[in-house]
Amino acid sequence: GNSVTQMEGPVTLSEEAFLTINCTYTATGYPSLFWYVQYPGEGLQLLLKATKADDKGSNKGFEATYRKETTSFHLEKGSVQVSDSAVYFCALYNQGGKLIFGQGTELSVKP
Amino acid sequence: DVKVTQSSRYLVKRTGEKVFLECVQDMDHENMFWYRQDPGLGLRLIYFSYDVKMKEKGDIPEGYSVSREKKERFSLILESASTNQTSMYLCASRKQGSTNEKLFFGSGTQLSVL
């Protein structure tokens, strides 16, 4: 079946550090891939997406590249800020019309 | 601004009680979803609805039911609450025909069952 696996958190970084949050997936066919972000006390918001192999999604300094050969969609940011502290969810869209989420990775950025 | 509103931010109920979680969206969206969010498990789909009076089971429907009498409102019902239903519940909606990135989420209801 379809599934998404993320690296476990929490991840704690200092401001301006480089961020990587790993995400791998299992799916039949060619799913679309997403990163959602949940800031404290809020619902989820779409951060970025990629719909086919080798696509790169980007937004707010975050990037992720759809790697079919390694079934991965790792999230990266070159220089994190305190305001990036949140929970990040990797997700895939399967043809059944459902969005399947990973377990979430909590990021804490210290000044 | 688009809005998905969940009626309660925090809710405390007792085992065996009937619980209603309400969700209202003001975007005229056809599709609505209920997820629960648990640490280490991410978001899991409980039920979804493609349109008024329509409903489909998600991945973990046991112990839950839903109601969609009006387009803007999607209710999640716990017929007899149990402690393992203590969780954060998230409602979401989207326009019919849009791909899933157009999913809009509410802020969540943290339910504690004692």
Coordinates of C-alpha atoms in Angstrom, one line a residue:
Chain A
G1 CA 0.0 0.0 0.0
N2 CA 0.9 3.7 0.1
S3 CA 2.8 5.1 3.0
V4 CA 5.1 7.9 4.0
T5 CA 8.0 7.7 6.5
Q6 CA 9.7 10.8 8.0
M7 CA 12.7 11.1 10.2
E8 CA 11.8 11.3 13.9
G9 CA 11.9 14.5 15.8
P10 CA 12.2 16.7 17.6
V11 CA 14.9 18.4 15.6
T12 CA 16.6 21.3 17.4
L13 CA 18.8 23.7 15.5
S14 CA 20.4 27.1 16.1
E15 CA 19.3 30.0 14.0
E16 CA 20.9 30.1 10.5
A17 CA 21.7 26.4 10.6
F18 CA 21.1 24.1 7.6
L19 CA 18.0 22.0 7.8
T20 CA 17.2 18.6 6.3
I21 CA 14.1 16.6 7.2
N22 CA 14.1 13.2 5.5
C23 CA 11.0 11.7 3.9
T24 CA 10.7 8.5 1.9
Y25 CA 7.5 7.0 0.5
T26 CA 6.0 3.8 -0.8
A27 CA 3.4 4.0 -3.5
T28 CA 2.0 2.4 -6.6
G29 CA 2.2 4.5 -9.7
Y30 CA 3.3 8.1 -9.7
P31 CA 2.0 10.0 -6.7
S32 CA 2.2 13.7 -6.1
L33 CA 4.3 14.7 -3.1
F34 CA 3.8 17.5 -0.6
W35 CA 5.2 19.2 2.5
Y36 CA 2.7 20.7 4.9
V37 CA 3.6 22.9 7.9
Q38 CA 1.7 23.3 11.2
Y39 CA 2.6 26.3 13.3
P40 CA 1.8 26.2 17.0
G41 CA -2.0 26.4 17.6
E42 CA -2.9 26.3 13.9
G43 CA -4.1 23.9 11.3
L44 CA -1.9 22.6 8.5
Q45 CA -0.8 24.7 5.6
L46 CA 0.6 23.6 2.3
L47 CA 4.3 24.5 2.1
L48 CA 5.4 23.1 -1.2
K49 CA 4.6 20.3 -3.7
A50 CA 6.0 18.3 -6.6
T51 CA 3.9 16.4 -9.0
K52 CA 6.4 14.3 -11.1
A53 CA 9.9 12.9 -10.9
D54 CA 12.8 15.4 -10.7
D55 CA 10.4 18.3 -10.0
K56 CA 11.6 20.7 -7.3
G57 CA 9.1 22.3 -5.1
S58 CA 10.1 25.5 -3.3
N59 CA 8.5 28.2 -1.0
K60 CA 9.7 30.5 1.8
G61 CA 13.3 29.3 1.3
F62 CA 12.4 25.7 1.7
E63 CA 13.0 23.2 -1.1
A64 CA 12.3 19.5 -1.9
T65 CA 13.1 17.4 -4.9
Y66 CA 11.0 14.5 -6.1
R67 CA 13.5 11.6 -6.4
K68 CA 11.8 8.6 -7.9
E69 CA 15.0 6.4 -7.9
T70 CA 15.3 6.7 -4.1
T71 CA 11.6 7.3 -3.4
S72 CA 12.4 10.3 -1.4
F73 CA 11.3 13.9 -1.0
H74 CA 13.6 15.5 1.6
L75 CA 12.9 19.0 2.9
E76 CA 15.8 21.4 3.0
K77 CA 16.4 25.0 4.0
G78 CA 19.8 26.7 3.9
S79 CA 19.3 29.0 6.9
V80 CA 16.5 28.5 9.4
Q81 CA 14.9 31.2 11.5
V82 CA 13.2 31.0 14.9
S83 CA 9.9 31.6 13.0
D84 CA 10.4 28.3 11.2
S85 CA 9.7 26.4 14.4
A86 CA 6.8 24.1 13.6
V87 CA 5.8 20.6 12.8
Y88 CA 6.5 19.5 9.3
F89 CA 4.5 16.7 7.5
C90 CA 5.4 14.9 4.3
A91 CA 2.4 13.6 2.4
L92 CA 1.5 11.9 -0.8
Y93 CA -1.7 11.9 -2.9
N94 CA -2.9 8.6 -4.1
Q95 CA -5.3 8.0 -6.9
G96 CA -8.0 7.1 -4.4
G97 CA -8.4 10.8 -3.7
K98 CA -6.8 10.6 -0.2
L99 CA -3.9 12.5 1.2
I100 CA -1.6 10.1 3.1
F101 CA 0.6 11.8 5.8
G102 CA 3.9 10.9 7.5
Q103 CA 4.1 11.0 11.2
G104 CA 5.4 14.6 11.4
T105 CA 8.7 16.1 12.4
E106 CA 8.9 18.8 15.1
L107 CA 11.4 21.5 14.4
S108 CA 12.6 23.8 17.1
V109 CA 14.9 26.7 16.2
K110 CA 16.8 28.5 19.0
P111 CA 18.1 32.1 18.7
Chain B
D1 CA -9.8 34.9 3.7
V2 CA -10.9 31.4 3.4
K3 CA -11.9 29.8 6.7
V4 CA -12.5 26.3 8.2
T5 CA -13.8 26.7 11.7
Q6 CA -14.0 24.0 14.3
S7 CA -16.4 24.8 17.1
S8 CA -14.2 23.9 20.1
R9 CA -10.4 24.2 20.6
Y10 CA -10.4 22.0 23.7
L11 CA -13.0 19.5 24.9
V12 CA -13.1 17.2 27.9
K13 CA -15.6 14.3 28.0
R14 CA -16.2 11.2 30.0
T15 CA -16.1 7.6 28.8
G16 CA -19.4 6.6 27.3
E17 CA -20.6 10.1 26.4
K18 CA -21.8 10.9 23.0
V19 CA -19.6 13.6 21.5
F20 CA -20.2 15.9 18.5
L21 CA -17.3 17.7 16.8
E22 CA -18.5 20.4 14.4
C23 CA -16.7 21.9 11.4
V24 CA -17.9 24.7 9.2
Q25 CA -16.3 26.1 6.1
D26 CA -17.3 29.3 4.3
M27 CA -15.7 28.5 0.9
D28 CA -18.6 26.6 -0.7
H29 CA -16.3 23.5 -0.9
E30 CA -17.9 20.1 -1.8
N31 CA -15.3 17.9 -0.2
M32 CA -14.8 17.7 3.6
F33 CA -12.5 15.5 5.7
W34 CA -12.0 14.5 9.3
Y35 CA -8.5 13.5 10.5
R36 CA -7.1 12.6 13.9
Q37 CA -3.5 13.6 14.8
D38 CA -1.5 11.6 17.2
P39 CA 2.2 11.9 18.2
G40 CA 4.3 9.5 16.1
L41 CA 1.4 8.6 13.9
G42 CA 0.8 11.7 11.9
L43 CA -2.6 12.4 10.5
R44 CA -5.0 9.5 9.8
L45 CA -8.2 9.9 7.8
I46 CA -11.4 9.0 9.7
Y47 CA -14.2 9.9 7.3
F48 CA -14.6 12.1 4.3
S49 CA -17.6 13.5 2.3
Y50 CA -17.6 14.4 -1.4
D51 CA -20.8 16.3 -1.1
V52 CA -24.0 16.9 0.9
K53 CA -25.4 13.6 2.4
M54 CA -22.5 11.6 1.0
K55 CA -19.9 10.0 3.2
E56 CA -17.0 7.5 2.8
K57 CA -15.0 5.7 5.4
G58 CA -11.3 6.6 5.7
D59 CA -8.6 4.5 7.2
I60 CA -9.8 4.4 10.8
P61 CA -13.6 4.8 10.9
E62 CA -14.3 2.4 13.8
G63 CA -16.0 4.1 16.7
Y64 CA -16.9 7.2 14.6
S65 CA -19.8 8.3 12.4
V66 CA -20.3 11.5 10.5
S67 CA -23.2 13.8 9.3
R68 CA -23.3 16.1 6.3
E69 CA -26.8 17.6 6.1
K70 CA -25.6 21.0 4.8
K71 CA -22.8 21.7 2.4
E72 CA -20.9 24.0 4.8
R73 CA -21.1 21.7 7.9
F74 CA -19.4 18.3 8.5
S75 CA -19.9 16.8 11.9
L76 CA -17.9 14.0 13.5
I77 CA -19.8 11.9 16.1
L78 CA -18.3 9.6 18.7
E79 CA -21.3 7.5 19.7
S80 CA -19.7 6.3 23.0
A81 CA -16.4 8.0 23.7
S82 CA -13.5 5.9 24.9
T83 CA -10.1 6.9 26.3
N84 CA -8.3 5.7 23.1
Q85 CA -10.2 8.5 21.2
T86 CA -8.3 11.1 23.1
S87 CA -6.6 13.0 20.3
M88 CA -6.3 16.1 18.2
Y89 CA -9.1 16.2 15.5
L90 CA -8.6 18.2 12.4
C91 CA -11.2 19.1 9.8
A92 CA -10.3 20.0 6.2
S93 CA -12.1 21.0 3.1
R94 CA -11.4 21.4 -0.7
K95 CA -13.1 22.4 -3.9
Q96 CA -14.4 19.4 -5.9
G97 CA -12.0 18.8 -8.8
S98 CA -9.0 20.5 -7.3
T99 CA -5.9 18.4 -6.5
N100 CA -5.2 17.8 -2.9
E101 CA -2.8 20.7 -2.3
K102 CA -6.0 22.9 -2.2
L103 CA -6.9 21.3 1.2
F104 CA -7.7 23.9 3.8
F105 CA -7.5 22.9 7.5
G106 CA -9.1 24.1 10.7
S107 CA -7.1 24.8 13.8
G108 CA -8.1 21.5 15.4
T109 CA -10.0 20.3 18.5
Q110 CA -8.0 18.7 21.3
L111 CA -10.4 16.1 22.8
S112 CA -9.6 14.4 26.1
V113 CA -11.7 11.4 27.2
L114 CA -11.5 10.7 30.9

